[in-house]
Coordinates of C-alpha atoms and ligand atoms in Angstrom, one line a residue:
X1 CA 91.4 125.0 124.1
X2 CA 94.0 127.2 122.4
X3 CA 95.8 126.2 119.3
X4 CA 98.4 128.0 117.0
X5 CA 98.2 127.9 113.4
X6 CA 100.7 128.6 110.2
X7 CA 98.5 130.2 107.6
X8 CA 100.0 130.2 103.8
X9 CA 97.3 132.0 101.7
X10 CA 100.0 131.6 98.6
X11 CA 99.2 132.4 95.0
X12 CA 96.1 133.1 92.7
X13 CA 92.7 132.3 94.5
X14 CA 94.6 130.4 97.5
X15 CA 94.2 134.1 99.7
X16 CA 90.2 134.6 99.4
X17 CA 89.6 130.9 99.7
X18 CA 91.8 130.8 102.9
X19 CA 90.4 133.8 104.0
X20 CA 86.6 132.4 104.2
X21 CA 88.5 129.1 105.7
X22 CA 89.7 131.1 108.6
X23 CA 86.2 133.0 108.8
X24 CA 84.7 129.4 109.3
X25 CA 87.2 128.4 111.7
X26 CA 86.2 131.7 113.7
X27 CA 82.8 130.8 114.5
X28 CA 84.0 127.2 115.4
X29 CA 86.0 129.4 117.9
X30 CA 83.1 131.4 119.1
X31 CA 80.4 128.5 119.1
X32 CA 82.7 126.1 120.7
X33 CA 84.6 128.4 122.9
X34 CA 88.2 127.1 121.6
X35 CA 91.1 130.0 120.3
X36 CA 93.2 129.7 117.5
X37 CA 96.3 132.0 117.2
X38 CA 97.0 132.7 113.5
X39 CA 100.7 133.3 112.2
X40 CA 100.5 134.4 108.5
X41 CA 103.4 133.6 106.5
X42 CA 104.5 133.7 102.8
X43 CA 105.2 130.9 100.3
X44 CA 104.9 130.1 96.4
X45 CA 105.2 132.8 94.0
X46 CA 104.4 135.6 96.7
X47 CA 107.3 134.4 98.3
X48 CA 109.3 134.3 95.2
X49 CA 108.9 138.1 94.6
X50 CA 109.3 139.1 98.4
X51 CA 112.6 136.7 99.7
X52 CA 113.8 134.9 96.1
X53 CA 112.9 131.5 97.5
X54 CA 109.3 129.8 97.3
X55 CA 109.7 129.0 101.0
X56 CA 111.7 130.9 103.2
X57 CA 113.8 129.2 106.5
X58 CA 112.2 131.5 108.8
X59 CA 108.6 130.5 107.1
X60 CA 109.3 126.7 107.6
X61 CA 110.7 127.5 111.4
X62 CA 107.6 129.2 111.9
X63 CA 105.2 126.3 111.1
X64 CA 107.3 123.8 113.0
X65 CA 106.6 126.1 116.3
X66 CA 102.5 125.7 115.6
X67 CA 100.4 122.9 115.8
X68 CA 98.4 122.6 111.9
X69 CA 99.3 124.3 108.8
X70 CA 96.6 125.9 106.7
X71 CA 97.7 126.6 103.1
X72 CA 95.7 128.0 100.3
X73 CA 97.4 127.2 96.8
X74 CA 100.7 128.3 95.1
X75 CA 102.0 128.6 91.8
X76 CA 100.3 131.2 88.5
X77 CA 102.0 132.1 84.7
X78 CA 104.6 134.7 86.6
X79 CA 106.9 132.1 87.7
X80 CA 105.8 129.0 85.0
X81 CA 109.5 129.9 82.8
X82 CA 110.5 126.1 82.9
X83 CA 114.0 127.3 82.8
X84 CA 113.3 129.9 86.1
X85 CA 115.7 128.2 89.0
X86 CA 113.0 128.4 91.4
X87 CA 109.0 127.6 91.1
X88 CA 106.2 128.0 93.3
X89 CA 105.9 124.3 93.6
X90 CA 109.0 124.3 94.9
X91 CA 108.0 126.2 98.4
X92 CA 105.0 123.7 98.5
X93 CA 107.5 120.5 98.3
X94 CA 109.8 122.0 100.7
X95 CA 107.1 122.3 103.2
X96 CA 106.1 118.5 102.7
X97 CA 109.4 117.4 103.2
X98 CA 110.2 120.0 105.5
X99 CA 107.6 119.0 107.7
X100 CA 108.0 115.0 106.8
X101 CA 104.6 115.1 105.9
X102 CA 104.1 111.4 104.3
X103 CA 100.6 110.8 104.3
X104 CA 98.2 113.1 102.4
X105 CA 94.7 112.0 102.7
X106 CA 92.5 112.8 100.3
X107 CA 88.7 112.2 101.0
X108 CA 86.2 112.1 98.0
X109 CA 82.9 112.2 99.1
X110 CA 79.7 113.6 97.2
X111 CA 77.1 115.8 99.0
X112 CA 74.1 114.8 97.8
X113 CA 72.7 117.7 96.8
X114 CA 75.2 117.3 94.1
X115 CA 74.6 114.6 92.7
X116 CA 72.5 115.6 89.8
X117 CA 75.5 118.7 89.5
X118 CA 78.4 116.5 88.0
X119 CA 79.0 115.2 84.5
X120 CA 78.2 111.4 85.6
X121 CA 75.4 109.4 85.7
X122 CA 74.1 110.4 89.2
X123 CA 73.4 106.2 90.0
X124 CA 76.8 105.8 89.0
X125 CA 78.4 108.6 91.8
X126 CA 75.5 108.2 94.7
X127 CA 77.1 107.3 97.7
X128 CA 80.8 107.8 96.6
X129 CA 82.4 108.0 100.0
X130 CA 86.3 106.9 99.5
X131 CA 89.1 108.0 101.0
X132 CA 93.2 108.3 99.1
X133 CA 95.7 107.8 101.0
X134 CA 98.9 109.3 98.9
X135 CA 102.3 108.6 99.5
X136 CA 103.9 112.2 99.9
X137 CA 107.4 112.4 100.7
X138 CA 108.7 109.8 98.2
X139 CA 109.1 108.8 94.6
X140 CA 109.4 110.3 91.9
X141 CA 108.8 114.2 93.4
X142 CA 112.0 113.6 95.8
X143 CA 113.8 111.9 93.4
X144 CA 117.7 111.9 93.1
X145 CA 119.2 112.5 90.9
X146 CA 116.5 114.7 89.4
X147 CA 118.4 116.2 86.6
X148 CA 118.7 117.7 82.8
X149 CA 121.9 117.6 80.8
X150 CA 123.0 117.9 77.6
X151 CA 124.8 114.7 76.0
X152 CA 126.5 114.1 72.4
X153 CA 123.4 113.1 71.1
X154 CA 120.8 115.7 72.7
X155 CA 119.2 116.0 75.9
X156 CA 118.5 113.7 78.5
X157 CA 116.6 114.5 81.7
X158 CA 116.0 112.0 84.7
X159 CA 113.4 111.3 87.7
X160 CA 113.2 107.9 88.9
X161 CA 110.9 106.2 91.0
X162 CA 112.6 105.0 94.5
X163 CA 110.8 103.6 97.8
X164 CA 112.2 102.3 101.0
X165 CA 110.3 99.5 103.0
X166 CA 109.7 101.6 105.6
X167 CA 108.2 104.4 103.8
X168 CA 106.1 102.0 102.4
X169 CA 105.7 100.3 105.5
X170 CA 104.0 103.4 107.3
X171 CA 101.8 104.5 104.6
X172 CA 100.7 102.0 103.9
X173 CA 99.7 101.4 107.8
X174 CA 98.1 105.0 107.7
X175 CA 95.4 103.0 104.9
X176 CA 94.9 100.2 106.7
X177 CA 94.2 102.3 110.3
X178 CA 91.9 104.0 108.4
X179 CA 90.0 101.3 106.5
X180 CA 89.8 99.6 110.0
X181 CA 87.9 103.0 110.7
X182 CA 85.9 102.3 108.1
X183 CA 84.3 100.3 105.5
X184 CA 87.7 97.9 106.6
X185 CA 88.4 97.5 102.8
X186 CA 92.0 98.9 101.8
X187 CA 93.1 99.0 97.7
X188 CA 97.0 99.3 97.3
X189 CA 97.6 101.0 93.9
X190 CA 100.3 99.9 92.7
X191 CA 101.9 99.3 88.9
X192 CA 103.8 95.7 90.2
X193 CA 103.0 94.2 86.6
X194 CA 106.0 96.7 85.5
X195 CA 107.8 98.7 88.0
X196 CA 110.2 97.0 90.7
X197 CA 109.5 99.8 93.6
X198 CA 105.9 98.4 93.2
X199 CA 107.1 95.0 93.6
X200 CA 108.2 96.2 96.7
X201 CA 105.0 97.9 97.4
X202 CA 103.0 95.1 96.7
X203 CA 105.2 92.7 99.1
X204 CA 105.9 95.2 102.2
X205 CA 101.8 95.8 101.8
X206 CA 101.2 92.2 102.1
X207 CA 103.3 91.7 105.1
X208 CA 101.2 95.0 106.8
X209 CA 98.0 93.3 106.2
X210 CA 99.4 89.9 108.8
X211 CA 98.9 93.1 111.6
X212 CA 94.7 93.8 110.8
X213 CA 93.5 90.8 109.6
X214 CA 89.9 92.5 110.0
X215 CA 90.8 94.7 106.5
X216 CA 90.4 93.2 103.5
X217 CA 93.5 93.9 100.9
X218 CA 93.1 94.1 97.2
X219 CA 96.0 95.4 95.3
X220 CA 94.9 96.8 91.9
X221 CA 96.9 98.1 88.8
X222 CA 96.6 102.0 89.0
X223 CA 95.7 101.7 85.1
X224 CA 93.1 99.5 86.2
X225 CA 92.3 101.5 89.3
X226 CA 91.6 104.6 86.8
X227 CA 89.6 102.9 85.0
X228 CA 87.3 101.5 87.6
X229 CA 87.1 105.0 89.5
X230 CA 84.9 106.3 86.9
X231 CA 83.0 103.0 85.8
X232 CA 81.7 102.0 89.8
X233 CA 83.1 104.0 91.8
X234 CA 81.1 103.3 95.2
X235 CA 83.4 99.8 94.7
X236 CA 86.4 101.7 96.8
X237 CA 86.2 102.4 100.2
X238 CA 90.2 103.5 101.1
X239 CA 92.9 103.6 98.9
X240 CA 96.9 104.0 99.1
X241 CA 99.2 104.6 96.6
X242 CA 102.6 106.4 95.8
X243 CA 103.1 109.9 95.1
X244 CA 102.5 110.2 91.5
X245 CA 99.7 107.5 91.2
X246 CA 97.9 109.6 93.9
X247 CA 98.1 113.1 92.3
X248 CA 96.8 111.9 88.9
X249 CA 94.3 109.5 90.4
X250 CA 92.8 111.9 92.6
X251 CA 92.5 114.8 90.0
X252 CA 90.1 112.2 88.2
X253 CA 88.3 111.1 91.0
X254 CA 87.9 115.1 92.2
X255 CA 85.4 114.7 89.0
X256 CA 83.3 112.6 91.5
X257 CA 82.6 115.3 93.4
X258 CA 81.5 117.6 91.2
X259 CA 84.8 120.1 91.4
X260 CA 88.3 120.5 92.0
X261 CA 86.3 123.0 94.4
X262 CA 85.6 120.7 96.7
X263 CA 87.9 118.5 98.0
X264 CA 90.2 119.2 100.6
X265 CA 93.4 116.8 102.0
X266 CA 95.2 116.7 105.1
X267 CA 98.9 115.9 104.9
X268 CA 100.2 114.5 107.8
X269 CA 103.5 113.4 109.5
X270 CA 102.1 110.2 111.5
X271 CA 99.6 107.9 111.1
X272 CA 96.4 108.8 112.7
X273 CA 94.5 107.3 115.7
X274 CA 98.0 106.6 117.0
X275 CA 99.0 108.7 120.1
X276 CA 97.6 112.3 120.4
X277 CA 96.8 114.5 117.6
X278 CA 99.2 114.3 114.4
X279 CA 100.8 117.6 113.3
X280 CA 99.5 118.3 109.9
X281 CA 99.0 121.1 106.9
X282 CA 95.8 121.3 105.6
X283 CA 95.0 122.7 101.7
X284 CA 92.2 122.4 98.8
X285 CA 94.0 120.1 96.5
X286 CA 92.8 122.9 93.5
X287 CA 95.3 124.8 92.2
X288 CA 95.6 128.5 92.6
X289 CA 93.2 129.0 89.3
X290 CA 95.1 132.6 88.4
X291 CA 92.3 133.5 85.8
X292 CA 89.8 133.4 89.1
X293 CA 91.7 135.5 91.4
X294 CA 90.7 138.5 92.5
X295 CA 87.0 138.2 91.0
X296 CA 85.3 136.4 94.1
X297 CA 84.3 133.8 92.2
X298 CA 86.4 131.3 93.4
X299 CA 84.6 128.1 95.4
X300 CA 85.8 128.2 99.0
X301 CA 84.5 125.0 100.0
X302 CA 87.6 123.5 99.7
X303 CA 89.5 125.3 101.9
X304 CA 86.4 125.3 104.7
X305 CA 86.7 121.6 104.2
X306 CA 90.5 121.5 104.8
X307 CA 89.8 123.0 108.1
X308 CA 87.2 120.9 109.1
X309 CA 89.8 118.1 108.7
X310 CA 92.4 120.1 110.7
X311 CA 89.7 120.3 113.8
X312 CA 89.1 116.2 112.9
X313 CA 93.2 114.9 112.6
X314 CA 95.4 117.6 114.3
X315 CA 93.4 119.0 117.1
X316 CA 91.0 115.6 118.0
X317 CA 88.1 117.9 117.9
X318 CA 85.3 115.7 116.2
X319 CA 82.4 117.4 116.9
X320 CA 83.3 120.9 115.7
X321 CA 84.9 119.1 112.6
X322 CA 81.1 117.4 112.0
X323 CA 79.8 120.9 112.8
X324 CA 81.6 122.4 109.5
X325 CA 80.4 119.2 107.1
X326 CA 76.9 119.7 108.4
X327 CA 76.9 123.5 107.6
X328 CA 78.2 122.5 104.0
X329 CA 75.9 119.9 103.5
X330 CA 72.6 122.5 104.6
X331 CA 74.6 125.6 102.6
X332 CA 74.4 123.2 99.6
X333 CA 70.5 121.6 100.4
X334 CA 69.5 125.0 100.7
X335 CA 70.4 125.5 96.9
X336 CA 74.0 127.6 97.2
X337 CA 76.1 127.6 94.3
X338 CA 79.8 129.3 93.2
X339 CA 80.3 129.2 89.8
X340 CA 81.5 125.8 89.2
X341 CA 78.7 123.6 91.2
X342 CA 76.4 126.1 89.6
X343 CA 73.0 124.3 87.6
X344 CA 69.8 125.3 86.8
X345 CA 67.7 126.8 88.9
X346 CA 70.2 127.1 91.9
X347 CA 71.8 130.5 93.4
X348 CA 74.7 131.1 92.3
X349 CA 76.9 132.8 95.3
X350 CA 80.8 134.4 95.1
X351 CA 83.7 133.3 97.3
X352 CA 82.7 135.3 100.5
X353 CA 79.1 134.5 100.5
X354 CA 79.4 131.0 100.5
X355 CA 81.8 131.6 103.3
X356 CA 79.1 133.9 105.6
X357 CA 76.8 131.4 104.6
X358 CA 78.6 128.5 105.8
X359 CA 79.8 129.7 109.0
X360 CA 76.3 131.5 109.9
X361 CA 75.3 127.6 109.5
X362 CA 77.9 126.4 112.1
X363 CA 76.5 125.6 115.3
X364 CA 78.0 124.6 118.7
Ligands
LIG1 C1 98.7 118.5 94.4 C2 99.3 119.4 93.4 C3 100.8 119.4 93.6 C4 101.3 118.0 93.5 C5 101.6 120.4 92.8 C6 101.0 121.9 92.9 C7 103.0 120.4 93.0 O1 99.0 119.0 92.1 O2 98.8 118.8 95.6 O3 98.1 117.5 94.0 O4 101.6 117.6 92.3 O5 101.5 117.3 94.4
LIG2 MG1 97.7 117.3 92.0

């Protein structure tokens, strides 16, 4: 099969991650006899400094004409002024609305080679294998008005917190299609002791849950749901929540894992398992680590994981997406390490080793 791609290497450490992303998706080419046609593009700071913007028209035209999106990350100290009218985030925002990308899944799952690599107890992360789902579109990132201004009495600034039913409504249908999947056990995060959009949440999730009466609902308190992500983690199976609840919570859980490293996310604009393929853009959900870049150091795996889901969500290709977690999985038995899995007696490997090691591991 033949699919076309938007690559955004962006800022920092997002190109040589990227890079050993695409040089995995290659062999998955070769080994599985499918094509990919790559369209490079610019956004974040990169695209700052060529076109003023941090995502260009043409750039978000371009994606729209392909079928997945590969980013790598955006952002770095050039362009951090607060008072600057553009930031690197902004290109990365503009894509996900751009592309109505509301539902970002988020998988935390620990390789078990790593389990001993991680600052927990290793009986309290064994087995982890949950899965966000994170509102993406709405809340407080897309909020209006999202403003600073100066009154008689000093500064205010404002970003509030709005949700529609039916942007709850689908995302939280994108958990509960995926917990059916599943261990068929759904947690909606929500703050409902406090906030009225969550008291939305909370009702518009209950009235989902009437459609798959083979998932179990629990809502939980995100302050709560913090809390227990660390203490027993192996208690969640999926999870949805907004926006903001989702990119705090899964920073902490990325802890599970070992690194920031490795996670990867999917951010798609349907809910999957419904009709064909979804169109989606696929990233590590680290950052573009500018004291890393350039040193090939940074870990990769991220990024290799990203494409695995891509195969898995946009293109419906299971078996090549499998291929990629198995040759991450034996990369990682076999005792490979970049710098930030690294432990005793392990060998530590830069950004485009681990990358040649992975894809030499990928078989069709
Ligand atoms: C993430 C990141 C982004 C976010 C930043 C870079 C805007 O932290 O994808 O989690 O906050 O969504
Ligand atoms: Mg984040």
């Amino acid at each position: 099969m033949r699919f076309g791609i938007a690559v955004l290497p962006g800022d920092g450490i997002g190109p040589e991650v990227t890079t050993e992303g695409i040089k995995v998706l290659q062999a998955v080419g070769d080994r599985f006899g499918h094509h990919f046609d790559l369209h490079y593009g610019v956004v974040g700071g990169v695209a700052i400094d060529e076109t003023g913007e941090a995502l260009s028209p043409d750039t978000l035209r371009m994606c729209r004409g392909c079928d997945a999106v590969l980013l790598g990350a955006v952002g770095g100290p050039k362009w951090d002024d607060p008072k600057a009218d553009v930031h690197p985030e902004d290109g990365l925002l503009a894509l996900r609305k751009g592309l109505e990308l509301f539902a970002n899944l988020r998988p935390v799952k620990v390789f078990s080679a790593l389990v001993d690599g991680t600052n927990l107890k290793p009986e309290v992360i064994k087995g982890v294998d949950l899965i966000f789902v994170r509102e993406l579109t709405g809340g407080l990132y897309f909020a209006r008005p999202k403003k600073q201004w100066r009154t008689s009495k000093g500064r205010r600034a404002t970003d509030s917190m709005t949700y529609s039913e039916q942007e709850i409504e689908r995302i939280v249908r994108v958990g509960f299609e995926l917990a059916r999947g599943r261990g068929k056990r759904l947690v909606s995060v929500d703050k409902a002791n406090v906030l009225q959009s969550s008291r939305l949440w909370r009702q518009v999730a209950v009235e989902v849950a009437d459609k798959y009466p083979d998932v179990e609902l629990e809502h939980m308190l995100v302050d709560a749901c913090a809390m227990r992500l660390i203490q027993n983690p192996t208690y969640f199976d999926v999870l949805v929540t907004e926006n903001m609840f989702g990119d705090i919570l899964t920073d902490e859980a990325s802890m599970l894992a070992g690194s920031m490293g490795m996670l990867s996310s999917a951010s798609l604009a349907g809910v999957p398992g419904e009709g064909t393929d979804t169109f989606g853009m696929y990233e590590p959900i680290h950052g573009s680590a500018p004291r890393r870049a350039g040193l090939d150091m940074a870990n990769p795996i991220a990024s290799i994981l990203s494409v695995a889901m891509m195969l898995r969500y946009s293109f419906g290709l299971i078996k090549e997406a499998q291929s990629i977690e198995c040759a991450v999985d034996e990369v990682l038995q076999r005792g490979y390490r970049t710098y930030d899995i690294m432990s005793e007696g392990k060998t530590k490997v830069g950004t485009k080793e681990m990358g040649d090691l992975i894809a030499g591991k990928v078989e069709g």
